[in-house]
Every structure is written in structure tokens, then in C-alpha cells.
Amino acid sequence: MAEKRDETMGQDRRAIRRDFLKKLAAASAAAWMTGAPQMVSASEEHAVEQPPAKADACILLWLAGGMAAPETFDPKRYTPYETGMSVDSMLSTFPAIDTSVDGLQICAGLENIAQVMDRGTLIRSAVQPDLGSILHSRHQYHWHTGYVPPQTVACPHIGAWMAKVLGPNNPVMPPFVNIGQRLEGVGEKEELKAFTTAGFFGSEFGPMNLPFPEEAAAAVRPPKGMNANRFADRNKLFRKLVDQTPQRDYMSDYQQESMLRSLDNAYRLLSSKDRSAFDLSLEPKESYAKYDTSRFGRGCLLARRLVEAGARFVEVTTEYVPFLHWDTHANGHDTVARMHTEIDRPIAQLVLDLEERGLLDRTLVIVASEFSRDAIVEGKPGSIANDQATFKVDKVTESKHYGLHRHFTGGTSVAMFGGGVKKGFVYGETADERPLIATKNPVSVMDMHATIMAAMGISPRTGFTIEERPFYVTQDGKGKAVTELFV
């Protein structure tokens, strides 16, 4: 019976995924046909007053795959491994450690981050909906765009919103850079591509994708032996080829022009000395070593260099690949211990380096994930979502059972540093015993977006007209910034 149930659940998930992909593809195709989005005017809505910006740049450190809050920023009762222990006794598989903030503890393995918690704010009450079926792709789409997929339009990533509304800090630097996520050769690639985009804003506001930070310099360097005149000629020829592409008939004039402007932006960068910011080999060896824990660590170093050079928004991810990294459906404790070593020193060093350079106050650094994890509760109490656990056992009989394996949307943590947030501040809380739901000051994805955008000087009611309807930076323009987080 159990095998038949698992087979049925697997078929259900595949059917949901197929339907999801079809609708995403339709929205993406429609985006190429859309005209220029127009900002919602005061005549259509009440005048939107943009808040004063607390930050000029944003770095999103994305722990893709479902970072378990009780294993990182919200430790609960610790139960060490013991063969035969009851699964329902597992809340945290790491003991708590003190931080630089009196009374605040996080999990062992994050000793460096613990020492910089006095520079930032910790939200312990972020919540997510179940969305009918808890899939990483759907929740990552929701978190990055603010909209539950699928939508009838291709929704812009939050980085694209900042690029469009605020423009670049440095006209040579890409305003939106995405570091660490491969979009080919990994599972759920089409879903990843669906939110790693500027959507209806057009190509010029989309991300510069750099899957491997150590190779970033090559991405902004003309081919070897290419002199300036030849490079300019090749750019003119390429623009002509793009303009004559057979896909031209399926693109609006606005989207075509946006693509050509994105080519101009790339050409300007490749012709500029500012491209040295992408070259990690120029970083002093001692500094480089502090970040050299993993691809994510080197991505944090690249993010710091890019923000120094004027990038507006940079996302660095531990990379989402099904059943790898934070997607801990098995060997949860051992995998998270490895992830601790990958993220701990680089995140702390990024905060310290920005502070030392006088950039932290004007740079909003966010550490987040699509949802949390629990040992026995899927989604949240009362959820009808399919159970995503690989091992459905009552007793821990092997080390691979030790850790938190199910998706949990009832309460998770988000850390923020710089960008006007309070220092050494904790907002919200979750229950001490299961179910570990947010019990104080829950923060929805919509309000999280409003908070981030408010810090960047963008009202959550900022909107553009697309397909003859308003589309806002927060869903229906109803997001409310959590003002208690700011100084």
C-alpha cells in the first residue's frame, strides 16, 4: 500500500509540474509580444510617494533548497543522534551557541555569523503559503517575484524591479547580477529560468548570469587577440544579425529595442576598465582565502567587488539542484553541517568587509530561503500538501534519517544587515515545540517584499500598466513594509 501511495503521489507531482511548466511557457512567450510598460499614473491611482532610500544597493544571499531555520538561525531543543531515537523528538540537530547580541543564540556551525549578528536584524517569523503543492520551483518563483505562479504575464524578478525603477548606480555596471546558479544541466531548469528574468520589463533589465564566480572575468573580456576596431565591427554585425532574427516577427518593437539596448550595455562594459571588478584574481590572496569555502563563498566575494563598483542588485546562491545542498531529503544533519562550512565565513566576511569600506549602511544584505524544514510536519498544521519526505520512518535507525527532511512553510528565518535595519534586533518568534509555527509578528512574502523595496526607496504601490492592467511591485500594491525593522 505504501509503495502504491508513493507512486500515486509521484504521478500527482509530475502532473502538477507539467501543468506549471505549460503555463510558465505561455506567460514567457507572451512577454515577447508586450509593448512598453507604462508606470501607473496618478490619474489612474492615488499618487505614489516613494519613500526615502535607506540603501543604494542590495545583495541577496539565497540559500536555495529550503534552509531549515531550527538548524541555522532559530535553534530549538537539541537532541543528539542516537540509534532508535524517535523522529518526532528531532527539533534541532545542532546545539545553540551565543552570538554578539545578548540573549540571542543561533546554531553551532555558524560561529562567524554569530559574531556579526550585532550588525543586523533577524526575522524569525517569515511565513509562506502552501500554494496547493509545495514545490521548490513555485516557492522560489513566489519569493523572487512576489507573485504566486503561474501568472498570465512574465513577472519580473525583484532585481529587475530595482534595475527598472532605480536605474544603475554606475551606468557601466550591470544593475542586476545573478551569481552561482546554472540554468542548464540542472533539474527544474525551465522553472528556474521563469523567475530569473526581467519579465515584461525587457532584456535590458534582466540578470547577467555568472554561474561560476571564478570565471566571471572571462565573461566580460573580449576574446584573446581581439583589438578595439575589430571588436567594434563585430558588435555592429551582431546587432544587425539580432535585428534580422526570424523571431523578430514574434517580438514587439519595445522588446526588440530592449534587447538591442542590452547589447549596448554589454558592449559598454566589455570596453570599460570597470570590468576589473569581475576579476577575482585581482583580490589580495589573504582576502580571497577568507571567502574561498565554496562557489557560494567566492560568489560573496564577487558580490562585494561588484557593489563596490556600482552594481545595484546582486544575488548569490548556494544553487538550487534537486536533492542537493539545502534540499535535505536525506542525510540532513551531515548535509547541513557541510553547508554551514560553506556559508558561515563568507557571509560574516561580506558584512565585515562592507562595514570596513563604509558601504554597509547603504547596502542591504539579505540571507533568505524559500521555506524552512521540519522532521514530521509538511507545510504547516492542516496542510493538504503531499508529503515530500524521502524517508517516512518513526525511528532513526540510520544516520541518514537524522535531520529535518520535510518542507515547512509555517515559520522560517530571514537575516538582514545594513541598509538602515536595526542592529542586534530580533523580530518575531516561532513556537518552542512542534508545530514550529510563527507565533508573533508573522511576515508574509508580500510584506517581506514591501520591506525590501521600502529600504531601496521603492513604494510597495509602485506599478506599471501591462496588458491594459496595473501590475505592482507587491501583489496588487498591498504589501506593507515592516517599519519596526528600521532605525
Tab-separated table of C-alpha atoms in Angstrom:
chain	number	residue	atom	x	y	z
A	1	MET	CA	0.000	0.000	0.000
A	2	ALA	CA	2.803	2.402	0.904
A	3	GLU	CA	4.537	1.807	-2.451
A	4	LYS	CA	1.268	2.411	-4.340
A	5	ARG	CA	0.670	5.598	-2.345
A	6	ASP	CA	4.185	6.891	-3.118
A	7	GLU	CA	3.739	6.060	-6.815
A	8	THR	CA	0.407	7.946	-6.899
A	9	MET	CA	1.978	10.944	-5.139
A	10	GLY	CA	4.827	10.926	-7.626
A	11	GLN	CA	2.387	10.918	-10.551
A	12	ASP	CA	0.471	13.797	-8.972
A	13	ARG	CA	3.649	15.843	-8.564
A	14	ARG	CA	4.659	15.195	-12.186
A	15	ALA	CA	1.215	16.247	-13.417
A	16	ILE	CA	1.369	19.444	-11.340
A	17	ARG	CA	4.841	20.187	-12.678
A	18	ARG	CA	3.765	19.635	-16.326
A	19	ASP	CA	0.798	21.976	-15.907
A	20	PHE	CA	3.020	24.519	-14.159
A	21	LEU	CA	5.579	24.431	-16.985
A	22	LYS	CA	2.938	24.864	-19.696
A	23	LYS	CA	1.540	27.955	-18.020
A	24	LEU	CA	5.006	29.419	-17.394
A	25	ALA	CA	5.928	28.867	-21.034
A	26	ALA	CA	2.770	30.631	-22.186
A	27	ALA	CA	3.472	33.633	-19.970
A	28	SER	CA	7.098	33.811	-21.135
A	29	ALA	CA	6.083	33.686	-24.787
A	30	ALA	CA	3.502	36.398	-24.206
A	31	ALA	CA	6.176	38.635	-22.681
A	32	TRP	CA	7.924	38.962	-26.058
A	33	MET	CA	4.757	40.403	-27.563
A	34	THR	CA	4.140	43.047	-24.914
A	35	GLY	CA	4.713	46.706	-25.538
A	36	ALA	CA	6.451	49.195	-23.303
A	37	PRO	CA	5.182	49.022	-19.715
A	38	GLN	CA	3.956	52.405	-18.544
A	39	MET	CA	4.178	53.495	-14.926
A	40	VAL	CA	0.775	53.669	-13.303
A	41	SER	CA	-0.018	57.373	-13.257
A	42	ALA	CA	-1.568	59.458	-10.537
A	43	SER	CA	-4.651	59.904	-12.702
A	44	GLU	CA	-5.254	56.144	-12.545
A	45	GLU	CA	-4.399	55.693	-8.889
A	46	HIS	CA	-3.688	57.864	-5.910
A	47	ALA	CA	-0.269	59.466	-6.213
A	48	VAL	CA	2.517	57.140	-5.120
A	49	GLU	CA	5.075	58.765	-2.879
A	50	GLN	CA	8.414	56.987	-2.966
A	51	PRO	CA	9.991	56.574	0.482
A	52	PRO	CA	13.481	57.919	1.173
A	53	ALA	CA	16.026	55.248	0.257
A	54	LYS	CA	17.943	53.717	3.131
A	55	ALA	CA	20.121	51.671	0.773
A	56	ASP	CA	21.623	52.184	-2.677
A	57	ALA	CA	22.488	48.534	-3.326
A	58	CYS	CA	21.089	45.137	-2.375
A	59	ILE	CA	22.794	41.747	-2.021
A	60	LEU	CA	20.510	38.730	-1.714
A	61	LEU	CA	22.250	35.647	-0.322
A	62	TRP	CA	19.901	32.891	-1.423
A	63	LEU	CA	20.162	29.566	0.426
A	64	ALA	CA	18.294	27.631	-2.227
A	65	GLY	CA	16.519	24.394	-1.408
A	66	GLY	CA	14.899	25.123	1.924
A	67	MET	CA	17.174	26.231	4.771
A	68	ALA	CA	15.888	24.655	7.984
A	69	ALA	CA	15.564	27.519	10.473
A	70	PRO	CA	15.959	25.192	13.519
A	71	GLU	CA	19.328	24.130	12.059
A	72	THR	CA	20.550	27.695	11.424
A	73	PHE	CA	19.035	30.902	12.835
A	74	ASP	CA	16.280	29.624	15.145
A	75	PRO	CA	17.620	26.769	17.307
A	76	LYS	CA	15.163	24.699	19.287
A	77	ARG	CA	15.545	21.849	21.737
A	78	TYR	CA	18.686	19.957	20.705
A	79	THR	CA	18.640	16.167	20.570
A	80	PRO	CA	21.945	14.478	19.703
A	81	TYR	CA	21.993	11.447	17.421
A	82	GLU	CA	21.084	8.127	18.931
A	83	THR	CA	20.129	4.989	17.041
A	84	GLY	CA	16.487	4.209	17.701
A	85	MET	CA	15.535	7.735	18.748
A	86	SER	CA	12.026	8.856	17.839
A	87	VAL	CA	11.776	11.042	14.741
A	88	ASP	CA	9.252	13.310	16.427
A	89	SER	CA	11.872	14.200	19.052
A	90	MET	CA	14.005	15.974	16.415
A	91	LEU	CA	13.638	19.751	16.500
A	92	SER	CA	17.271	20.808	16.093
A	93	THR	CA	20.192	18.519	15.367
A	94	PHE	CA	22.722	21.244	16.227
A	95	PRO	CA	23.179	22.798	19.679
A	96	ALA	CA	22.685	26.541	20.175
A	97	ILE	CA	25.611	28.953	20.533
A	98	ASP	CA	25.775	32.511	21.827
A	99	THR	CA	26.140	35.464	19.479
A	100	SER	CA	27.425	39.021	19.780
A	101	VAL	CA	23.889	40.019	20.830
A	102	ASP	CA	22.982	39.359	24.470
A	103	GLY	CA	20.306	36.686	24.694
A	104	LEU	CA	20.392	35.783	21.001
A	105	GLN	CA	21.530	32.303	20.019
A	106	ILE	CA	21.905	30.606	16.645
A	107	CYS	CA	23.098	27.114	15.716
A	108	ALA	CA	26.571	25.667	16.152
A	109	GLY	CA	28.465	25.722	12.880
A	110	LEU	CA	27.696	29.406	12.317
A	111	GLU	CA	30.275	30.790	14.725
A	112	ASN	CA	31.441	33.547	12.372
A	113	ILE	CA	27.932	34.728	11.567
A	114	ALA	CA	27.216	34.679	15.309
A	115	GLN	CA	29.877	37.352	15.779
A	116	VAL	CA	28.277	39.783	13.307
A	117	MET	CA	24.669	39.474	14.465
A	118	ASP	CA	25.120	42.766	16.301
A	119	ARG	CA	25.296	44.423	12.857
A	120	GLY	CA	21.867	43.310	11.722
A	121	THR	CA	18.285	42.225	12.258
A	122	LEU	CA	16.979	38.671	12.487
A	123	ILE	CA	13.400	37.971	11.428
A	124	ARG	CA	12.213	34.690	12.927
A	125	SER	CA	8.607	34.793	11.765
A	126	ALA	CA	8.655	34.735	7.962
A	127	VAL	CA	5.831	32.590	6.592
A	128	GLN	CA	4.929	31.191	3.184
A	129	PRO	CA	1.715	29.743	1.743
A	130	ASP	CA	1.462	26.096	0.714
A	131	LEU	CA	0.373	27.095	-2.817
A	132	GLY	CA	-1.653	23.872	-3.072
A	133	SER	CA	1.503	21.837	-3.630
A	134	ILE	CA	4.812	22.660	-2.008
A	135	LEU	CA	7.333	22.683	-4.844
A	136	HIS	CA	10.710	24.427	-4.697
A	137	SER	CA	10.174	25.955	-8.119
A	138	ARG	CA	6.832	27.515	-7.197
A	139	HIS	CA	8.057	28.877	-3.881
A	140	GLN	CA	11.269	30.249	-5.373
A	141	TYR	CA	9.234	31.936	-8.108
A	142	HIS	CA	6.903	33.390	-5.470
A	143	TRP	CA	9.742	34.664	-3.284
A	144	HIS	CA	11.714	36.207	-6.150
A	145	THR	CA	8.803	37.879	-7.948
A	146	GLY	CA	6.239	38.387	-5.196
A	147	TYR	CA	3.588	36.593	-7.239
A	148	VAL	CA	2.229	33.063	-6.950
A	149	PRO	CA	2.811	31.212	-10.233
A	150	PRO	CA	1.635	30.738	-12.811
A	151	GLN	CA	0.643	34.225	-13.940
A	152	THR	CA	-0.675	35.432	-17.283
A	153	VAL	CA	2.342	37.722	-17.594
A	154	ALA	CA	6.033	37.025	-17.118
A	155	CYS	CA	6.694	38.526	-13.697
A	156	PRO	CA	9.919	40.478	-13.145
A	157	HIS	CA	12.446	39.346	-10.527
A	158	ILE	CA	12.888	41.776	-7.617
A	159	GLY	CA	16.325	42.612	-9.028
A	160	ALA	CA	14.704	43.633	-12.313
A	161	TRP	CA	12.282	45.901	-10.428
A	162	MET	CA	15.235	47.675	-8.819
A	163	ALA	CA	17.020	47.942	-12.165
A	164	LYS	CA	13.917	49.377	-13.855
A	165	VAL	CA	12.723	51.786	-11.159
A	166	LEU	CA	16.075	52.934	-9.771
A	167	GLY	CA	18.390	52.533	-12.737
A	168	PRO	CA	22.094	51.761	-12.362
A	169	ASN	CA	24.396	53.146	-9.699
A	170	ASN	CA	27.142	53.061	-12.326
A	171	PRO	CA	25.987	53.214	-15.974
A	172	VAL	CA	28.749	50.818	-16.982
A	173	MET	CA	27.924	48.118	-14.442
A	174	PRO	CA	25.019	45.699	-14.933
A	175	PRO	CA	22.334	46.760	-12.434
A	176	PHE	CA	21.266	43.115	-11.850
A	177	VAL	CA	23.770	40.277	-11.490
A	178	ASN	CA	22.927	36.664	-10.628
A	179	ILE	CA	25.823	34.581	-9.270
A	180	GLY	CA	26.089	30.833	-8.719
A	181	GLN	CA	23.025	29.321	-10.395
A	182	ARG	CA	23.409	27.249	-13.527
A	183	LEU	CA	20.387	27.431	-15.792
A	184	GLU	CA	21.373	24.432	-17.896
A	185	GLY	CA	22.267	20.913	-16.856
A	186	VAL	CA	20.343	21.057	-13.568
A	187	GLY	CA	16.908	19.845	-12.580
A	188	GLU	CA	13.905	22.158	-12.957
A	189	LYS	CA	15.872	24.447	-15.271
A	190	GLU	CA	12.783	25.811	-17.007
A	191	GLU	CA	11.242	26.798	-13.684
A	192	LEU	CA	14.482	28.499	-12.640
A	193	LYS	CA	14.587	30.432	-15.911
A	194	ALA	CA	10.983	31.536	-15.372
A	195	PHE	CA	11.833	33.807	-12.431
A	196	THR	CA	15.454	34.601	-13.284
A	197	THR	CA	14.281	37.209	-15.743
A	198	ALA	CA	13.152	40.790	-16.196
A	199	GLY	CA	9.790	39.538	-17.429
A	200	PHE	CA	7.771	42.184	-19.247
A	201	PHE	CA	10.356	44.893	-18.442
A	202	GLY	CA	12.605	43.678	-21.264
A	203	SER	CA	16.065	42.186	-21.668
A	204	GLU	CA	17.998	45.282	-20.607
A	205	PHE	CA	16.725	44.884	-17.038
A	206	GLY	CA	17.382	41.165	-16.853
A	207	PRO	CA	20.228	39.497	-14.965
A	208	MET	CA	23.790	38.998	-16.017
A	209	ASN	CA	24.162	35.322	-15.111
A	210	LEU	CA	27.521	34.189	-13.744
A	211	PRO	CA	27.228	30.537	-12.631
A	212	PHE	CA	30.916	30.308	-11.707
A	213	PRO	CA	32.266	33.427	-9.965
A	214	GLU	CA	35.883	32.452	-10.578
A	215	GLU	CA	35.139	32.604	-14.333
A	216	ALA	CA	33.399	35.978	-14.211
A	217	ALA	CA	36.396	37.857	-15.608
A	218	ALA	CA	36.239	35.835	-18.835
A	219	ALA	CA	32.586	36.799	-19.264
A	220	VAL	CA	33.487	40.500	-19.526
A	221	ARG	CA	36.697	40.190	-21.535
A	222	PRO	CA	36.832	40.379	-25.346
A	223	PRO	CA	38.291	37.257	-26.989
A	224	LYS	CA	42.072	36.976	-26.971
A	225	GLY	CA	43.652	38.835	-29.871
A	226	MET	CA	40.553	40.988	-30.456
A	227	ASN	CA	41.641	44.613	-30.993
A	228	ALA	CA	39.334	47.570	-30.377
A	229	ASN	CA	38.410	48.178	-34.040
A	230	ARG	CA	37.647	44.537	-34.731
A	231	PHE	CA	35.626	44.323	-31.544
A	232	ALA	CA	33.554	47.355	-32.572
A	233	ASP	CA	32.949	45.898	-36.047
A	234	ARG	CA	31.872	42.571	-34.605
A	235	ASN	CA	29.422	44.340	-32.291
A	236	LYS	CA	27.832	46.170	-35.251
A	237	LEU	CA	27.487	42.899	-37.176
A	238	PHE	CA	25.976	41.125	-34.204
A	239	ARG	CA	23.406	43.897	-33.719
A	240	LYS	CA	22.446	43.548	-37.397
A	241	LEU	CA	22.008	39.778	-37.034
A	242	VAL	CA	19.860	40.223	-33.940
A	243	ASP	CA	17.692	42.750	-35.743
A	244	GLN	CA	17.158	40.266	-38.585
A	245	THR	CA	16.395	37.238	-36.419
A	246	PRO	CA	13.352	35.183	-37.564
A	247	GLN	CA	11.966	35.667	-34.063
A	248	ARG	CA	11.564	39.363	-34.861
A	249	ASP	CA	8.020	38.734	-36.060
A	250	TYR	CA	7.108	37.448	-32.610
A	251	MET	CA	8.558	40.389	-30.706
A	252	SER	CA	7.104	43.814	-30.035
A	253	ASP	CA	9.141	46.857	-31.030
A	254	TYR	CA	9.712	47.577	-27.353
A	255	GLN	CA	11.095	44.103	-26.627
A	256	GLN	CA	13.309	44.241	-29.716
A	257	GLU	CA	14.675	47.644	-28.733
A	258	SER	CA	15.210	46.455	-25.166
A	259	MET	CA	17.265	43.534	-26.434
A	260	LEU	CA	19.404	45.859	-28.531
A	261	ARG	CA	19.894	48.187	-25.557
A	262	SER	CA	21.052	45.193	-23.513
A	263	LEU	CA	23.663	44.536	-26.217
A	264	ASP	CA	24.779	48.156	-25.988
A	265	ASN	CA	25.124	47.780	-22.221
A	266	ALA	CA	27.220	44.642	-22.618
A	267	TYR	CA	29.437	46.322	-25.208
A	268	ARG	CA	29.964	49.309	-22.921
A	269	LEU	CA	31.008	47.019	-20.052
A	270	LEU	CA	33.423	44.994	-22.179
A	271	SER	CA	35.006	48.254	-23.330
A	272	SER	CA	35.380	49.648	-19.810
A	273	LYS	CA	38.064	49.432	-17.152
A	274	ASP	CA	35.297	48.816	-14.613
A	275	ARG	CA	35.182	45.215	-15.781
A	276	SER	CA	38.169	44.573	-13.482
A	277	ALA	CA	35.622	44.268	-10.655
A	278	PHE	CA	34.706	40.859	-12.099
A	279	ASP	CA	38.272	39.554	-11.848
A	280	LEU	CA	38.738	37.664	-8.566
A	281	SER	CA	42.418	37.114	-9.350
A	282	LEU	CA	42.960	40.803	-8.541
A	283	GLU	CA	41.796	40.277	-4.950
A	284	PRO	CA	44.664	40.061	-2.399
A	285	LYS	CA	45.386	36.420	-1.515
A	286	GLU	CA	44.660	36.881	2.177
A	287	SER	CA	41.263	38.403	1.415
A	288	TYR	CA	40.440	35.773	-1.219
A	289	ALA	CA	41.222	32.967	1.234
A	290	LYS	CA	38.606	34.235	3.686
A	291	TYR	CA	35.895	33.662	1.089
A	292	ASP	CA	37.298	30.534	-0.524
A	293	THR	CA	34.998	27.965	1.109
A	294	SER	CA	32.943	27.084	-1.965
A	295	ARG	CA	31.452	28.516	-5.129
A	296	PHE	CA	28.999	30.377	-2.877
A	297	GLY	CA	31.846	31.843	-0.831
A	298	ARG	CA	33.633	33.096	-3.914
A	299	GLY	CA	30.295	34.450	-5.097
A	300	CYS	CA	30.066	36.539	-1.925
A	301	LEU	CA	33.490	37.989	-2.692
A	302	LEU	CA	32.425	38.793	-6.254
A	303	ALA	CA	29.249	40.428	-4.934
A	304	ARG	CA	31.287	42.686	-2.673
A	305	ARG	CA	33.546	43.726	-5.569
A	306	LEU	CA	30.574	44.403	-7.847
A	307	VAL	CA	28.742	46.505	-5.281
A	308	GLU	CA	31.949	48.472	-4.714
A	309	ALA	CA	31.994	49.123	-8.470
A	310	GLY	CA	28.363	50.255	-8.590
A	311	ALA	CA	26.141	47.201	-9.152
A	312	ARG	CA	22.600	47.862	-7.934
A	313	PHE	CA	21.366	44.324	-7.148
A	314	VAL	CA	23.387	41.125	-6.789
A	315	GLU	CA	22.032	37.698	-5.931
A	316	VAL	CA	24.422	34.982	-4.761
A	317	THR	CA	23.019	31.488	-4.413
A	318	THR	CA	24.197	28.194	-2.970
A	319	GLU	CA	22.481	26.934	-6.138
A	320	TYR	CA	19.273	25.000	-6.390
A	321	VAL	CA	19.724	21.450	-7.657
A	322	PRO	CA	17.064	18.937	-6.580
A	323	PHE	CA	18.187	16.827	-3.602
A	324	LEU	CA	21.489	18.671	-3.207
A	325	HIS	CA	22.717	21.370	-0.833
A	326	TRP	CA	19.839	22.715	1.304
A	327	ASP	CA	17.328	20.334	-0.321
A	328	THR	CA	17.919	17.864	2.506
A	329	HIS	CA	15.552	14.959	1.977
A	330	ALA	CA	18.190	12.573	3.322
A	331	ASN	CA	21.385	12.846	5.371
A	332	GLY	CA	20.002	16.122	6.661
A	333	HIS	CA	22.365	16.694	9.567
A	334	ASP	CA	25.545	15.843	7.651
A	335	THR	CA	24.495	17.914	4.648
A	336	VAL	CA	23.619	20.959	6.735
A	337	ALA	CA	26.929	20.656	8.599
A	338	ARG	CA	28.656	20.889	5.211
A	339	MET	CA	26.507	23.848	4.197
A	340	HIS	CA	27.408	25.606	7.455
A	341	THR	CA	31.076	25.460	6.468
A	342	GLU	CA	30.266	26.855	3.004
A	343	ILE	CA	28.242	29.870	4.143
A	344	ASP	CA	29.487	30.819	7.623
A	345	ARG	CA	32.782	32.556	6.960
A	346	PRO	CA	31.839	34.200	3.627
A	347	ILE	CA	28.600	35.750	4.920
A	348	ALA	CA	30.310	37.118	8.012
A	349	GLN	CA	33.281	38.374	5.983
A	350	LEU	CA	30.997	40.098	3.484
A	351	VAL	CA	29.333	42.019	6.312
A	352	LEU	CA	32.703	42.944	7.832
A	353	ASP	CA	34.228	43.985	4.506
A	354	LEU	CA	31.267	46.189	3.599
A	355	GLU	CA	31.432	47.747	7.051
A	356	GLU	CA	35.179	48.384	6.779
A	357	ARG	CA	34.712	50.064	3.384
A	358	GLY	CA	31.893	52.280	4.641
A	359	LEU	CA	29.367	50.520	2.391
A	360	LEU	CA	27.283	48.520	4.863
A	361	ASP	CA	24.994	51.372	5.891
A	362	ARG	CA	23.942	51.844	2.258
A	363	THR	CA	23.901	48.176	1.228
A	364	LEU	CA	21.030	45.905	2.228
A	365	VAL	CA	22.281	42.328	2.697
A	366	ILE	CA	19.563	39.661	2.934
A	367	VAL	CA	20.003	35.993	3.865
A	368	ALA	CA	16.896	34.000	2.914
A	369	SER	CA	15.457	30.744	1.561
A	370	GLU	CA	12.149	29.645	0.040
A	371	PHE	CA	10.923	27.892	3.219
A	372	SER	CA	12.103	26.035	6.311
A	373	ARG	CA	12.100	22.322	7.213
A	374	ASP	CA	10.661	20.039	9.860
A	375	ALA	CA	11.105	16.367	10.746
A	376	ILE	CA	7.444	15.361	10.620
A	377	VAL	CA	5.202	18.280	9.570
A	378	GLU	CA	4.800	19.013	5.851
A	379	GLY	CA	3.833	22.592	5.049
A	380	LYS	CA	2.110	23.671	8.225
A	381	PRO	CA	-0.578	22.255	10.513
A	382	GLY	CA	-3.671	21.396	8.490
A	383	SER	CA	-1.838	21.374	5.160
A	384	ILE	CA	-3.178	19.092	2.450
A	385	ALA	CA	0.089	19.224	0.516
A	386	ASN	CA	1.758	15.973	-0.484
A	387	ASP	CA	4.433	14.752	1.914
A	388	GLN	CA	7.815	15.341	0.248
A	389	ALA	CA	9.896	13.295	2.706
A	390	THR	CA	12.092	10.598	1.160
A	391	PHE	CA	12.198	8.559	4.347
A	392	LYS	CA	8.889	8.152	6.163
A	393	VAL	CA	10.104	6.487	9.349
A	394	ASP	CA	9.123	6.724	13.004
A	395	LYS	CA	12.541	5.781	14.377
A	396	VAL	CA	16.031	6.962	13.454
A	397	THR	CA	17.762	3.711	12.588
A	398	GLU	CA	20.489	5.177	10.358
A	399	SER	CA	22.383	8.448	10.297
A	400	LYS	CA	20.660	9.404	7.011
A	401	HIS	CA	17.406	9.747	8.978
A	402	TYR	CA	18.935	12.298	11.375
A	403	GLY	CA	17.921	15.797	10.310
A	404	LEU	CA	14.910	17.742	9.085
A	405	HIS	CA	13.535	16.399	5.798
A	406	ARG	CA	10.090	17.889	5.166
A	407	HIS	CA	9.181	21.266	3.698
A	408	PHE	CA	7.826	23.649	6.334
A	409	THR	CA	6.102	26.930	5.485
A	410	GLY	CA	4.724	27.822	8.909
A	411	GLY	CA	7.752	29.776	10.128
A	412	THR	CA	11.293	30.471	8.954
A	413	SER	CA	14.116	32.989	9.406
A	414	VAL	CA	15.478	35.848	7.318
A	415	ALA	CA	18.601	37.782	8.348
A	416	MET	CA	19.238	41.358	7.211
A	417	PHE	CA	22.329	43.521	7.579
A	418	GLY	CA	22.962	47.173	6.721
A	419	GLY	CA	20.521	49.140	4.620
A	420	GLY	CA	19.058	51.022	7.551
A	421	VAL	CA	17.940	47.972	9.570
A	422	LYS	CA	18.343	47.962	13.332
A	423	LYS	CA	21.448	46.414	14.833
A	424	GLY	CA	21.237	43.436	17.159
A	425	PHE	CA	17.456	43.305	16.714
A	426	VAL	CA	15.177	40.236	16.668
A	427	TYR	CA	11.694	40.442	15.173
A	428	GLY	CA	9.008	37.793	15.624
A	429	GLU	CA	9.284	34.308	17.033
A	430	THR	CA	8.236	30.724	16.476
A	431	ALA	CA	6.887	28.149	18.917
A	432	ASP	CA	9.393	26.343	21.132
A	433	GLU	CA	7.776	22.981	20.466
A	434	ARG	CA	6.187	21.454	17.388
A	435	PRO	CA	4.484	22.727	15.343
A	436	LEU	CA	7.162	25.412	14.984
A	437	ILE	CA	4.831	27.997	13.513
A	438	ALA	CA	5.303	31.753	13.750
A	439	THR	CA	3.593	32.821	16.965
A	440	LYS	CA	4.459	36.523	16.972
A	441	ASN	CA	4.574	39.127	14.190
A	442	PRO	CA	4.326	36.838	11.123
A	443	VAL	CA	5.787	38.349	7.947
A	444	SER	CA	4.331	37.250	4.613
A	445	VAL	CA	6.262	37.143	1.346
A	446	MET	CA	4.267	40.181	0.199
A	447	ASP	CA	5.245	42.204	3.267
A	448	MET	CA	8.846	40.958	3.038
A	449	HIS	CA	8.993	42.367	-0.495
A	450	ALA	CA	7.440	45.632	0.648
A	451	THR	CA	10.102	45.885	3.367
A	452	ILE	CA	12.970	45.228	0.968
A	453	MET	CA	11.625	47.668	-1.587
A	454	ALA	CA	10.974	50.358	1.015
A	455	ALA	CA	14.615	50.100	2.115
A	456	MET	CA	15.623	50.684	-1.508
A	457	GLY	CA	13.356	53.716	-1.848
A	458	ILE	CA	10.551	51.996	-3.791
A	459	SER	CA	6.957	52.202	-2.601
A	460	PRO	CA	5.170	48.822	-2.498
A	461	ARG	CA	2.419	50.533	-4.517
A	462	THR	CA	4.738	51.287	-7.438
A	463	GLY	CA	3.170	49.784	-10.542
A	464	PHE	CA	3.257	49.565	-14.318
A	465	THR	CA	0.449	49.045	-16.781
A	466	ILE	CA	0.897	45.867	-18.782
A	467	GLU	CA	-1.734	44.184	-20.940
A	468	GLU	CA	-4.047	47.061	-20.018
A	469	ARG	CA	-3.954	46.315	-16.307
A	470	PRO	CA	-1.808	47.586	-13.449
A	471	PHE	CA	0.933	45.305	-12.151
A	472	TYR	CA	2.592	46.278	-8.882
A	473	VAL	CA	5.907	45.616	-7.194
A	474	THR	CA	3.947	43.893	-4.414
A	475	GLN	CA	0.838	41.880	-5.174
A	476	ASP	CA	-1.996	44.307	-6.002
A	477	GLY	CA	0.109	47.028	-4.364
A	478	LYS	CA	-0.994	45.817	-0.933
A	479	GLY	CA	2.370	44.934	0.635
A	480	LYS	CA	3.147	46.706	3.904
A	481	ALA	CA	6.735	47.338	4.931
A	482	VAL	CA	7.691	46.162	8.422
A	483	THR	CA	8.836	49.584	9.593
A	484	GLU	CA	9.826	48.242	13.039
A	485	LEU	CA	12.935	46.738	11.420
A	486	PHE	CA	14.452	50.115	10.565
A	487	VAL	CA	16.307	52.649	12.658
